[in-house]
GROMACS .gro file of N, CA and C in nm:
model
  531
    1MET      N    1 -10.544  -9.005 -14.221
    1MET     CA    2 -10.439  -9.048 -14.211
    1MET      C    3 -10.469  -9.074 -14.069
    2ILE      N    4 -10.492  -9.178 -13.964
    2ILE     CA    5 -10.520  -9.210 -13.761
    2ILE      C    6 -10.369  -9.138 -13.800
    3LYS      N    7 -10.330  -9.125 -13.684
    3LYS     CA    8 -10.263  -9.084 -13.567
    3LYS      C    9 -10.218  -9.166 -13.453
    4TYR      N   10 -10.130  -9.261 -13.491
    4TYR     CA   11 -10.203  -9.333 -13.309
    4TYR      C   12 -10.070  -9.250 -13.174
    5LYS      N   13 -10.060  -9.230 -13.074
    5LYS     CA   14  -9.966  -9.209 -13.047
    5LYS      C   15  -9.955  -9.327 -12.917
    6ASN      N   16  -9.765  -9.325 -12.842
    6ASN     CA   17  -9.787  -9.498 -12.756
    6ASN      C   18  -9.845  -9.424 -12.579
    7VAL      N   19  -9.832  -9.440 -12.523
    7VAL     CA   20  -9.913  -9.445 -12.406
    7VAL      C   21  -9.918  -9.578 -12.310
    8PRO      N   22  -9.851  -9.536 -12.241
    8PRO     CA   23  -9.814  -9.656 -12.111
    8PRO      C   24  -9.933  -9.678 -12.028
    9ILE      N   25  -9.947  -9.821 -11.977
    9ILE     CA   26 -10.087  -9.858 -11.910
    9ILE      C   27 -10.065  -9.722 -11.759
   10LYS      N   28  -9.923  -9.722 -11.711
   10LYS     CA   29  -9.950  -9.662 -11.567
   10LYS      C   30  -9.955  -9.465 -11.647
   11GLU      N   31  -9.940  -9.471 -11.753
   11GLU     CA   32 -10.026  -9.322 -11.792
   11GLU      C   33 -10.214  -9.299 -11.805
   12LEU      N   34 -10.206  -9.453 -11.843
   12LEU     CA   35 -10.432  -9.396 -11.942
   12LEU      C   36 -10.499  -9.438 -11.797
   13GLY      N   37 -10.448  -9.510 -11.667
   13GLY     CA   38 -10.487  -9.536 -11.553
   13GLY      C   39 -10.402  -9.542 -11.439
   14ASP      N   40 -10.466  -9.610 -11.283
   14ASP     CA   41 -10.428  -9.590 -11.180
   14ASP      C   42 -10.453  -9.768 -11.196
   15VAL      N   43 -10.274  -9.845 -11.185
   15VAL     CA   44 -10.291  -9.999 -11.229
   15VAL      C   45 -10.302 -10.035 -10.999
   16VAL      N   46 -10.348 -10.136 -11.041
   16VAL     CA   47 -10.403 -10.215 -10.934
   16VAL      C   48 -10.414 -10.374 -10.933
   17THR      N   49 -10.295 -10.418 -10.816
   17THR     CA   50 -10.253 -10.533 -10.837
   17THR      C   51 -10.364 -10.674 -10.745
   18GLY      N   52 -10.415 -10.739 -10.716
   18GLY     CA   53 -10.568 -10.780 -10.612
   18GLY      C   54 -10.486 -10.829 -10.556
   19LYS      N   55 -10.552 -10.838 -10.407
   19LYS     CA   56 -10.471 -10.945 -10.286
   19LYS      C   57 -10.617 -10.952 -10.203
   20THR      N   58 -10.578 -11.063 -10.153
   20THR     CA   59 -10.625 -11.135 -10.055
   20THR      C   60 -10.704 -11.142  -9.935
   21PRO      N   61 -10.807 -11.049  -9.901
   21PRO     CA   62 -10.858 -11.121  -9.752
   21PRO      C   63 -10.816 -11.221  -9.655
   22PRO      N   64 -10.731 -11.204  -9.516
   22PRO     CA   65 -10.696 -11.279  -9.483
   22PRO      C   66 -10.808 -11.409  -9.470
   23THR      N   67 -10.790 -11.569  -9.486
   23THR     CA   68 -10.927 -11.605  -9.497
   23THR      C   69 -10.867 -11.677  -9.404
   24SER      N   70 -10.863 -11.669  -9.303
   24SER     CA   71 -10.859 -11.649  -9.161
   24SER      C   72 -11.004 -11.627  -9.088
   25HIS      N   73 -11.002 -11.504  -9.175
   25HIS     CA   74 -11.215 -11.410  -9.132
   25HIS      C   75 -11.296 -11.437  -9.176
   26SER      N   76 -11.339 -11.511  -9.067
   26SER     CA   77 -11.426 -11.603  -9.208
   26SER      C   78 -11.591 -11.459  -9.192
   27GLU      N   79 -11.483 -11.431  -9.134
   27GLU     CA   80 -11.609 -11.247  -9.151
   27GLU      C   81 -11.653 -11.170  -9.269
   28TYR      N   82 -11.549 -11.243  -9.316
   28TYR     CA   83 -11.476 -11.107  -9.486
   28TYR      C   84 -11.501 -11.157  -9.576
   29TYR      N   85 -11.552 -11.299  -9.598
   29TYR     CA   86 -11.604 -11.411  -9.695
   29TYR      C   87 -11.713 -11.427  -9.656
   30ASN      N   88 -11.847 -11.404  -9.814
   30ASN     CA   89 -11.960 -11.395  -9.832
   30ASN      C   90 -12.026 -11.316  -9.783
   31GLY      N   91 -12.009 -11.194  -9.890
   31GLY     CA   92 -12.073 -11.093  -9.841
   31GLY      C   93 -12.148 -10.998 -10.007
   32ASP      N   94 -12.146 -10.924  -9.984
   32ASP     CA   95 -12.230 -10.805 -10.139
   32ASP      C   96 -12.133 -10.770 -10.225
   33TYR      N   97 -12.018 -10.788 -10.179
   33TYR     CA   98 -11.897 -10.743 -10.272
   33TYR      C   99 -11.855 -10.895 -10.375
   34MET      N  100 -11.751 -10.911 -10.550
   34MET     CA  101 -11.743 -10.912 -10.573
   34MET      C  102 -11.537 -10.943 -10.507
   35PHE      N  103 -11.548 -11.097 -10.497
   35PHE     CA  104 -11.453 -11.160 -10.558
   35PHE      C  105 -11.340 -11.223 -10.633
   36ILE      N  106 -11.339 -11.150 -10.711
   36ILE     CA  107 -11.220 -11.214 -10.946
   36ILE      C  108 -11.160 -11.207 -10.892
   37SER      N  109 -11.126 -11.339 -10.942
   37SER     CA  110 -11.043 -11.453 -10.925
   37SER      C  111 -10.998 -11.451 -11.151
   38PRO      N  112 -10.873 -11.520 -11.115
   38PRO     CA  113 -10.810 -11.530 -11.296
   38PRO      C  114 -11.012 -11.664 -11.345
   39THR      N  115 -11.048 -11.770 -11.306
   39THR     CA  116 -11.153 -11.782 -11.344
   39THR      C  117 -11.293 -11.682 -11.353
   40GLU      N  118 -11.343 -11.580 -11.345
   40GLU     CA  119 -11.438 -11.522 -11.389
   40GLU      C  120 -11.376 -11.380 -11.502
   41LEU      N  121 -11.221 -11.386 -11.524
   41LEU     CA  122 -11.151 -11.374 -11.692
   41LEU      C  123 -11.233 -11.423 -11.778
   42HIS      N  124 -11.296 -11.541 -11.781
   42HIS     CA  125 -11.309 -11.628 -11.903
   42HIS      C  126 -11.422 -11.660 -11.906
   43GLY      N  127 -11.482 -11.514 -11.882
   43GLY     CA  128 -11.678 -11.538 -11.947
   43GLY      C  129 -11.684 -11.464 -12.020
   44GLY      N  130 -11.626 -11.365 -12.087
   44GLY     CA  131 -11.720 -11.224 -12.188
   44GLY      C  132 -11.663 -11.057 -12.107
   45TYR      N  133 -11.628 -11.037 -12.149
   45TYR     CA  134 -11.588 -10.818 -12.145
   45TYR      C  135 -11.693 -10.821 -12.013
   46ALA      N  136 -11.815 -10.827 -11.967
   46ALA     CA  137 -11.855 -10.817 -11.853
   46ALA      C  138 -11.847 -10.940 -11.760
   47ILE      N  139 -11.740 -10.870 -11.581
   47ILE     CA  140 -11.788 -10.944 -11.531
   47ILE      C  141 -11.877 -10.862 -11.416
   48THR      N  142 -12.026 -11.002 -11.341
   48THR     CA  143 -12.104 -10.915 -11.290
   48THR      C  144 -12.131 -10.998 -11.178
   49LYS      N  145 -12.069 -11.113 -11.155
   49LYS     CA  146 -12.079 -11.191 -11.069
   49LYS      C  147 -11.921 -11.299 -11.055
   50SER      N  148 -11.926 -11.276 -10.986
   50SER     CA  149 -11.775 -11.383 -10.955
   50SER      C  150 -11.830 -11.541 -10.811
   51GLN      N  151 -11.751 -11.616 -10.814
   51GLN     CA  152 -11.795 -11.767 -10.693
   51GLN      C  153 -11.791 -11.722 -10.593
   52LYS      N  154 -11.655 -11.637 -10.571
   52LYS     CA  155 -11.625 -11.557 -10.411
   52LYS      C  156 -11.690 -11.414 -10.414
   53THR      N  157 -11.703 -11.470 -10.297
   53THR     CA  158 -11.796 -11.256 -10.255
   53THR      C  159 -11.735 -11.252 -10.094
   54ILE      N  160 -11.745 -11.131 -10.109
   54ILE     CA  161 -11.702 -11.045 -10.022
   54ILE      C  162 -11.699 -10.961  -9.929
   55THR      N  163 -11.744 -10.949  -9.790
   55THR     CA  164 -11.834 -10.806  -9.704
   55THR      C  165 -11.703 -10.726  -9.707
   56LYS      N  166 -11.807 -10.590  -9.678
   56LYS     CA  167 -11.766 -10.451  -9.674
   56LYS      C  168 -11.595 -10.448  -9.569
   57ALA      N  169 -11.646 -10.572  -9.437
   57ALA     CA  170 -11.549 -10.544  -9.417
   57ALA      C  171 -11.410 -10.567  -9.405
   58GLY      N  172 -11.459 -10.728  -9.522
   58GLY     CA  173 -11.254 -10.765  -9.654
   58GLY      C  174 -11.280 -10.663  -9.671
   59LEU      N  175 -11.331 -10.553  -9.799
   59LEU     CA  176 -11.333 -10.490  -9.856
   59LEU      C  177 -11.257 -10.440  -9.841
   60ASN      N  178 -11.267 -10.374  -9.731
   60ASN     CA  179 -11.157 -10.282  -9.667
   60ASN      C  180 -11.045 -10.357  -9.615
   61SER      N  181 -10.980 -10.406  -9.550
   61SER     CA  182 -10.885 -10.533  -9.475
   61SER      C  183 -10.802 -10.478  -9.597
   62VAL      N  184 -10.893 -10.484  -9.759
   62VAL     CA  185 -10.729 -10.481  -9.880
   62VAL      C  186 -10.821 -10.398  -9.941
   63SER      N  187 -10.831 -10.218  -9.857
   63SER     CA  188 -10.854 -10.131  -9.912
   63SER      C  189 -10.810 -10.097 -10.066
   64SER      N  190 -10.698 -10.085 -10.048
   64SER     CA  191 -10.579 -10.004 -10.055
   64SER      C  192 -10.554 -10.119 -10.224
   65ASN      N  193 -10.578 -10.157 -10.262
   65ASN     CA  194 -10.584 -10.292 -10.317
   65ASN      C  195 -10.709 -10.324 -10.386
   66SER      N  196 -10.802 -10.221 -10.345
   66SER     CA  197 -10.960 -10.264 -10.436
   66SER      C  198 -11.013 -10.216 -10.533
   67ILE      N  199 -11.071 -10.234 -10.599
   67ILE     CA  200 -11.126 -10.123 -10.767
   67ILE      C  201 -11.299 -10.081 -10.716
   68LYS      N  202 -11.262  -9.939 -10.810
   68LYS     CA  203 -11.389  -9.941 -10.833
   68LYS      C  204 -11.430  -9.884 -10.916
   69GLY      N  205 -11.592  -9.900 -10.919
   69GLY     CA  206 -11.595  -9.820 -11.167
   69GLY      C  207 -11.532  -9.888 -11.281
   70THR      N  208 -11.581  -9.814 -11.380
   70THR     CA  209 -11.499  -9.875 -11.431
   70THR      C  210 -11.324  -9.934 -11.463
   71SER      N  211 -11.339 -10.047 -11.434
   71SER     CA  212 -11.204 -10.088 -11.421
   71SER      C  213 -11.207 -10.228 -11.566
   72VAL      N  214 -11.059 -10.195 -11.633
   72VAL     CA  215 -10.990 -10.322 -11.741
   72VAL      C  216 -10.913 -10.417 -11.604
   73LEU      N  217 -10.928 -10.553 -11.607
   73LEU     CA  218 -10.857 -10.655 -11.561
   73LEU      C  219 -10.820 -10.707 -11.592
   74VAL      N  220 -10.704 -10.818 -11.591
   74VAL     CA  221 -10.535 -10.902 -11.692
   74VAL      C  222 -10.536 -10.886 -11.563
   75GLY      N  223 -10.531 -11.138 -11.618
   75GLY     CA  224 -10.475 -11.256 -11.543
   75GLY      C  225 -10.346 -11.198 -11.551
   76CYS      N  226 -10.279 -11.159 -11.523
   76CYS     CA  227 -10.122 -11.133 -11.515
   76CYS      C  228  -9.979 -11.270 -11.436
   77ILE      N  229 -10.109 -11.399 -11.399
   77ILE     CA  230  -9.998 -11.473 -11.369
   77ILE      C  231 -10.020 -11.620 -11.437
   78GLY      N  232 -10.004 -11.724 -11.417
   78GLY     CA  233 -10.000 -11.852 -11.451
   78GLY      C  234  -9.960 -11.859 -11.571
   79TRP      N  235 -10.060 -12.029 -11.638
   79TRP     CA  236 -10.087 -12.052 -11.835
   79TRP      C  237 -10.136 -11.975 -11.895
   80ASP      N  238 -10.315 -11.869 -11.793
   80ASP     CA  239 -10.412 -11.894 -11.856
   80ASP      C  240 -10.398 -11.721 -11.844
   81MET      N  241 -10.246 -11.643 -11.858
   81MET     CA  242 -10.183 -11.487 -11.843
   81MET      C  243 -10.289 -11.418 -11.899
   82GLY      N  244 -10.320 -11.338 -11.937
   82GLY     CA  245 -10.316 -11.207 -12.031
   82GLY      C  246 -10.525 -11.220 -12.070
   83ASN      N  247 -10.565 -11.317 -11.901
   83ASN     CA  248 -10.720 -11.339 -11.995
   83ASN      C  249 -10.755 -11.151 -11.897
   84VAL      N  250 -10.890 -11.138 -12.045
   84VAL     CA  251 -10.930 -10.972 -11.954
   84VAL      C  252 -11.054 -11.002 -11.947
   85GLY      N  253 -11.101 -10.919 -11.847
   85GLY     CA  254 -11.259 -10.878 -11.814
   85GLY      C  255 -11.249 -10.690 -11.793
   86MET      N  256 -11.356 -10.691 -11.779
   86MET     CA  257 -11.446 -10.535 -11.729
   86MET      C  258 -11.527 -10.564 -11.577
   87CYS      N  259 -11.478 -10.446 -11.510
   87CYS     CA  260 -11.579 -10.469 -11.388
   87CYS      C  261 -11.661 -10.353 -11.359
   88PHE      N  262 -11.805 -10.255 -11.345
   88PHE     CA  263 -11.772 -10.102 -11.281
   88PHE      C  264 -11.850 -10.113 -11.157
   89GLU      N  265 -11.837 -10.191 -11.144
   89GLU     CA  266 -11.803 -10.168 -10.961
   89GLU      C  267 -11.744 -10.203 -10.825
   90GLU      N  268 -11.767 -10.142 -10.784
   90GLU     CA  269 -11.668 -10.208 -10.651
   90GLU      C  270 -11.639 -10.255 -10.585
   91CYS      N  271 -11.528 -10.392 -10.574
   91CYS     CA  272 -11.507 -10.486 -10.550
   91CYS      C  273 -11.289 -10.486 -10.519
   92ALA      N  274 -11.304 -10.661 -10.534
   92ALA     CA  275 -11.182 -10.720 -10.494
   92ALA      C  276 -11.140 -10.810 -10.621
   93THR      N  277 -10.993 -10.793 -10.620
   93THR     CA  278 -10.961 -10.883 -10.733
   93THR      C  279 -10.803 -10.975 -10.642
   94ASN      N  280 -10.801 -11.090 -10.689
   94ASN     CA  281 -10.672 -11.212 -10.584
   94ASN      C  282 -10.555 -11.116 -10.672
   95GLN      N  283 -10.413 -11.219 -10.635
   95GLN     CA  284 -10.335 -11.113 -10.599
   95GLN      C  285 -10.237 -11.161 -10.807
   96GLN      N  286 -10.379 -11.282 -10.866
   96GLN     CA  287 -10.319 -11.247 -10.983
   96GLN      C  288 -10.393 -11.139 -11.054
   97ILE      N  289 -10.410 -11.053 -11.086
   97ILE     CA  290 -10.504 -10.980 -11.201
   97ILE      C  291 -10.435 -10.919 -11.108
   98ASN      N  292 -10.403 -10.791 -11.259
   98ASN     CA  293 -10.307 -10.679 -11.248
   98ASN      C  294 -10.530 -10.573 -11.311
   99SER      N  295 -10.519 -10.423 -11.228
   99SER     CA  296 -10.625 -10.374 -11.298
   99SER      C  297 -10.575 -10.234 -11.350
  100ILE      N  298 -10.688 -10.232 -11.469
  100ILE     CA  299 -10.630 -10.078 -11.432
  100ILE      C  300 -10.767  -9.964 -11.465
  101THR      N  301 -10.750  -9.911 -11.320
  101THR     CA  302 -10.887  -9.831 -11.286
  101THR      C  303 -10.861  -9.673 -11.262
  102ASN      N  304 -11.007  -9.574 -11.280
  102ASN     CA  305 -10.998  -9.431 -11.267
  102ASN      C  306 -10.912  -9.399 -11.406
  103ILE      N  307 -10.939  -9.444 -11.508
  103ILE     CA  308 -10.956  -9.445 -11.620
  103ILE      C  309 -10.986  -9.289 -11.671
  104LYS      N  310 -10.837  -9.263 -11.750
  104LYS     CA  311 -10.872  -9.119 -11.793
  104LYS      C  312 -10.904  -9.011 -11.930
  105GLU      N  313 -10.966  -8.952 -11.921
  105GLU     CA  314 -11.084  -8.958 -12.027
  105GLU      C  315 -10.964  -8.966 -12.166
  106ILE      N  316 -10.929  -8.953 -12.185
  106ILE     CA  317 -10.767  -8.939 -12.281
  106ILE      C  318 -10.782  -9.140 -12.416
  107CYS      N  319 -10.874  -9.188 -12.300
  107CYS     CA  320 -10.878  -9.367 -12.297
  107CYS      C  321 -10.966  -9.382 -12.301
  108ASN      N  322 -11.040  -9.451 -12.382
  108ASN     CA  323 -11.248  -9.489 -12.436
  108ASN      C  324 -11.206  -9.655 -12.332
  109PRO      N  325 -11.225  -9.692 -12.235
  109PRO     CA  326 -11.128  -9.838 -12.147
  109PRO      C  327 -11.200  -9.959 -12.203
  110TYR      N  328 -11.335  -9.971 -12.293
  110TYR     CA  329 -11.328 -10.037 -12.334
  110TYR      C  330 -11.282 -10.091 -12.497
  111TYR      N  331 -11.176  -9.922 -12.491
  111TYR     CA  332 -10.997  -9.990 -12.681
  111TYR      C  333 -10.975 -10.008 -12.580
  112LEU      N  334 -10.894  -9.989 -12.440
  112LEU     CA  335 -10.817 -10.036 -12.403
  112LEU      C  336 -10.848 -10.245 -12.388
  113TYR      N  337 -11.016 -10.194 -12.285
  113TYR     CA  338 -11.071 -10.398 -12.280
  113TYR      C  339 -11.034 -10.410 -12.420
  114TYR      N  340 -11.061 -10.421 -12.481
  114TYR     CA  341 -10.986 -10.492 -12.673
  114TYR      C  342 -10.865 -10.478 -12.726
  115TRP      N  343 -10.851 -10.356 -12.727
  115TRP     CA  344 -10.730 -10.378 -12.741
  115TRP      C  345 -10.631 -10.533 -12.686
  116LEU      N  346 -10.601 -10.501 -12.509
  116LEU     CA  347 -10.575 -10.613 -12.421
  116LEU      C  348 -10.623 -10.752 -12.460
  117THR      N  349 -10.783 -10.765 -12.538
  117THR     CA  350 -10.807 -10.888 -12.575
  117THR      C  351 -10.737 -10.996 -12.609
  118TRP      N  352 -10.604 -10.860 -12.758
  118TRP     CA  353 -10.577 -10.907 -12.876
  118TRP      C  354 -10.430 -10.945 -12.811
  119LYS      N  355 -10.337 -10.883 -12.673
  119LYS     CA  356 -10.255 -10.918 -12.682
  119LYS      C  357 -10.131 -11.045 -12.569
  120LYS      N  358 -10.229 -11.172 -12.586
  120LYS     CA  359 -10.256 -11.228 -12.421
  120LYS      C  360 -10.097 -11.315 -12.523
  121ASP      N  361 -10.081 -11.329 -12.610
  121ASP     CA  362  -9.925 -11.363 -12.659
  121ASP      C  363  -9.821 -11.262 -12.688
  122TYR      N  364  -9.825 -11.175 -12.632
  122TYR     CA  365  -9.730 -11.069 -12.613
  122TYR      C  366  -9.720 -11.062 -12.446
  123LEU      N  367  -9.844 -11.043 -12.401
  123LEU     CA  368  -9.796 -11.081 -12.253
  123LEU      C  369  -9.775 -11.186 -12.200
  124PHE      N  370  -9.734 -11.301 -12.275
  124PHE     CA  371  -9.685 -11.403 -12.213
  124PHE      C  372  -9.458 -11.415 -12.204
  125SER      N  373  -9.472 -11.342 -12.402
  125SER     CA  374  -9.331 -11.291 -12.494
  125SER      C  375  -9.268 -11.211 -12.341
  126ILE      N  376  -9.327 -11.122 -12.293
  126ILE     CA  377  -9.265 -11.024 -12.178
  126ILE      C  378  -9.267 -11.072 -12.048
  127ALA      N  379  -9.342 -11.197 -12.020
  127ALA     CA  380  -9.366 -11.251 -11.844
  127ALA      C  381  -9.245 -11.273 -11.805
  128SER      N  382  -9.198 -11.316 -11.680
  128SER     CA  383  -9.081 -11.318 -11.685
  128SER      C  384  -9.084 -11.509 -11.620
  129VAL      N  385  -9.044 -11.597 -11.677
  129VAL     CA  386  -9.131 -11.810 -11.631
  129VAL      C  387  -9.009 -11.809 -11.664
  130THR      N  388  -8.985 -11.870 -11.466
  130THR     CA  389  -8.977 -12.034 -11.384
  130THR      C  390  -9.052 -12.092 -11.423
  131ARG      N  391  -9.118 -12.086 -11.324
  131ARG     CA  392  -9.208 -12.233 -11.302
  131ARG      C  393  -9.327 -12.190 -11.365
  132THR      N  394  -9.388 -12.035 -11.272
  132THR     CA  395  -9.488 -12.043 -11.383
  132THR      C  396  -9.458 -11.869 -11.397
  133PRO      N  397  -9.523 -11.829 -11.540
  133PRO     CA  398  -9.479 -11.758 -11.569
  133PRO      C  399  -9.557 -11.614 -11.490
  134ILE      N  400  -9.506 -11.443 -11.454
  134ILE     CA  401  -9.559 -11.411 -11.392
  134ILE      C  402  -9.520 -11.282 -11.460
  135LEU      N  403  -9.591 -11.165 -11.456
  135LEU     CA  404  -9.623 -10.994 -11.592
  135LEU      C  405  -9.648 -10.929 -11.423
  136SER      N  406  -9.494 -10.887 -11.404
  136SER     CA  407  -9.428 -10.823 -11.301
  136SER      C  408  -9.579 -10.706 -11.323
  137LYS      N  409  -9.610 -10.582 -11.190
  137LYS     CA  410  -9.647 -10.456 -11.188
  137LYS      C  411  -9.663 -10.372 -11.260
  138GLY      N  412  -9.513 -10.385 -11.252
  138GLY     CA  413  -9.397 -10.296 -11.315
  138GLY      C  414  -9.401 -10.298 -11.492
  139THR      N  415  -9.389 -10.367 -11.481
  139THR     CA  416  -9.310 -10.455 -11.659
  139THR      C  417  -9.465 -10.416 -11.729
  140PHE      N  418  -9.605 -10.465 -11.680
  140PHE     CA  419  -9.740 -10.425 -11.624
  140PHE      C  420  -9.827 -10.212 -11.743
  141GLU      N  421  -9.701 -10.215 -11.615
  141GLU     CA  422  -9.706 -10.039 -11.662
  141GLU      C  423  -9.673  -9.974 -11.730
  142ASP      N  424  -9.553 -10.108 -11.833
  142ASP     CA  425  -9.494 -10.052 -11.898
  142ASP      C  426  -9.547 -10.046 -12.054
  143ILE      N  427  -9.622 -10.118 -12.034
  143ILE     CA  428  -9.699 -10.212 -12.149
  143ILE      C  429  -9.826 -10.033 -12.218
  144GLU      N  430  -9.700 -10.037 -12.335
  144GLU     CA  431  -9.721  -9.927 -12.440
  144GLU      C  432  -9.830  -9.990 -12.501
  145VAL      N  433  -9.953  -9.864 -12.552
  145VAL     CA  434 -10.093  -9.895 -12.548
  145VAL      C  435 -10.067  -9.832 -12.695
  146PRO      N  436 -10.089  -9.790 -12.780
  146PRO     CA  437 -10.153  -9.682 -12.946
  146PRO      C  438 -10.311  -9.614 -12.935
  147LEU      N  439 -10.291  -9.568 -12.856
  147LEU     CA  440 -10.413  -9.528 -12.912
  147LEU      C  441 -10.410  -9.361 -12.982
  148PRO      N  442 -10.568  -9.388 -13.074
  148PRO     CA  443 -10.556  -9.274 -13.200
  148PRO      C  444 -10.634  -9.184 -13.113
  149GLU      N  445 -10.643  -9.086 -13.105
  149GLU     CA  446 -10.839  -9.004 -13.065
  149GLU      C  447 -10.851  -9.007 -12.980
  150ARG      N  448 -10.959  -8.981 -12.969
  150ARG     CA  449 -11.043  -9.022 -12.819
  150ARG      C  450 -11.228  -9.091 -12.917
  151LYS      N  451 -11.185  -8.974 -13.060
  151LYS     CA  452 -11.336  -9.024 -13.174
  151LYS      C  453 -11.278  -9.106 -13.196
  152TYR      N  454 -11.204  -9.167 -13.228
  152TYR     CA  455 -11.118  -9.333 -13.281
  152TYR      C  456 -11.127  -9.418 -13.179
  153GLN      N  457 -11.104  -9.436 -13.099
  153GLN     CA  458 -11.147  -9.534 -13.052
  153GLN      C  459 -11.278  -9.520 -12.959
  154ASP      N  460 -11.366  -9.478 -13.024
  154ASP     CA  461 -11.520  -9.469 -12.960
  154ASP      C  462 -11.563  -9.538 -13.066
  155ILE      N  463 -11.534  -9.543 -13.170
  155ILE     CA  464 -11.637  -9.593 -13.250
  155ILE      C  465 -11.620  -9.771 -13.292
  156VAL      N  466 -11.425  -9.739 -13.252
  156VAL     CA  467 -11.381  -9.894 -13.274
  156VAL      C  468 -11.447  -9.935 -13.145
  157ALA      N  469 -11.487  -9.918 -13.001
  157ALA     CA  470 -11.522 -10.010 -12.913
  157ALA      C  471 -11.668  -9.990 -12.908
  158ASP      N  472 -11.743  -9.903 -12.970
  158ASP     CA  473 -11.926  -9.885 -12.994
  158ASP      C  474 -11.844  -9.988 -13.087
  159VAL      N  475 -11.851 -10.007 -13.177
  159VAL     CA  476 -11.870 -10.170 -13.317
  159VAL      C  477 -11.860 -10.322 -13.249
  160LEU      N  478 -11.695 -10.342 -13.196
  160LEU     CA  479 -11.748 -10.463 -13.101
  160LEU      C  480 -11.771 -10.451 -12.930
  161LEU      N  481 -11.813 -10.382 -12.889
  161LEU     CA  482 -11.911 -10.379 -12.830
  161LEU      C  483 -12.041 -10.417 -12.863
  162SER      N  484 -12.122 -10.379 -12.969
  162SER     CA  485 -12.232 -10.441 -13.031
  162SER      C  486 -12.267 -10.579 -12.992
  163LEU      N  487 -12.099 -10.627 -13.097
  163LEU     CA  488 -12.142 -10.725 -13.101
  163LEU      C  489 -12.155 -10.839 -12.981
  164ASP      N  490 -12.023 -10.740 -12.904
  164ASP     CA  491 -12.050 -10.832 -12.698
  164ASP      C  492 -12.159 -10.792 -12.748
  165LYS      N  493 -12.242 -10.761 -12.695
  165LYS     CA  494 -12.342 -10.724 -12.678
  165LYS      C  495 -12.488 -10.823 -12.669
  166LYS      N  496 -12.421 -10.891 -12.777
  166LYS     CA  497 -12.540 -10.895 -12.893
  166LYS      C  498 -12.490 -11.129 -12.864
  167ILE      N  499 -12.364 -11.078 -12.826
  167ILE     CA  500 -12.336 -11.275 -12.811
  167ILE      C  501 -12.381 -11.331 -12.648
  168LEU      N  502 -12.381 -11.250 -12.578
  168LEU     CA  503 -12.393 -11.185 -12.418
  168LEU      C  504 -12.592 -11.216 -12.441
  169LEU      N  505 -12.677 -11.143 -12.531
  169LEU     CA  506 -12.802 -11.223 -12.530
  169LEU      C  507 -12.797 -11.353 -12.588
  170ASN      N  508 -12.747 -11.360 -12.712
  170ASN     CA  509 -12.780 -11.475 -12.735
  170ASN      C  510 -12.704 -11.564 -12.653
  171THR      N  511 -12.659 -11.573 -12.582
  171THR     CA  512 -12.621 -11.622 -12.431
  171THR      C  513 -12.701 -11.627 -12.370
  172GLN      N  514 -12.774 -11.524 -12.361
  172GLN     CA  515 -12.887 -11.537 -12.226
  172GLN      C  516 -13.004 -11.632 -12.289
  173VAL      N  517 -13.034 -11.612 -12.398
  173VAL     CA  518 -13.132 -11.697 -12.516
  173VAL      C  519 -13.093 -11.816 -12.508
  174ASN      N  520 -13.026 -11.892 -12.517
  174ASN     CA  521 -12.956 -11.997 -12.510
  174ASN      C  522 -12.977 -12.135 -12.403
  175ASP      N  523 -12.873 -11.953 -12.331
  175ASP     CA  524 -12.985 -12.072 -12.149
  175ASP      C  525 -13.122 -12.037 -12.030
  176ASN      N  526 -13.183 -11.983 -12.151
  176ASN     CA  527 -13.315 -11.991 -12.116
  176ASN      C  528 -13.386 -12.106 -12.187
  177LEU      N  529 -13.356 -12.088 -12.303
  177LEU     CA  530 -13.412 -12.264 -12.366
  177LEU      C  531 -13.342 -12.411 -12.281
   0.00000   0.00000   0.00000
């Protein structure tokens, strides 16, 4: 029997809430770094490009809210809350996204991504709703993820990732046709 340990997200890595560089500084935009918004959380697991980009200066302006390396991104504001994506490079996100970055060795990032993709209804249920549903960073950090041993996470993640890669390849083939 596989045993699980419930681990809060805040213990799996660093949780970063995005921030928008000041739009009054045009030199912060149209650069080499992705600026990810909830729109990019609709295109499959891997986010490799964004509608908006920022410059190094733009990234520096929000450096404490930026992410780098393998990260799991979750939309936490609005009616499409709970959409999830992964990013593998240095970038920034807007304030509607909480990212888990610097993910610890106890957790396979893909396992975390797939687990969160199945939790959209749960995220809505724990969000505060006034006019727009909002899942606060503190509430998000306290979500407990049931983690089996890493070897089991790796097995689950490998199977699901191989399916996602096939879907991506089929989409690319269709786009080329």
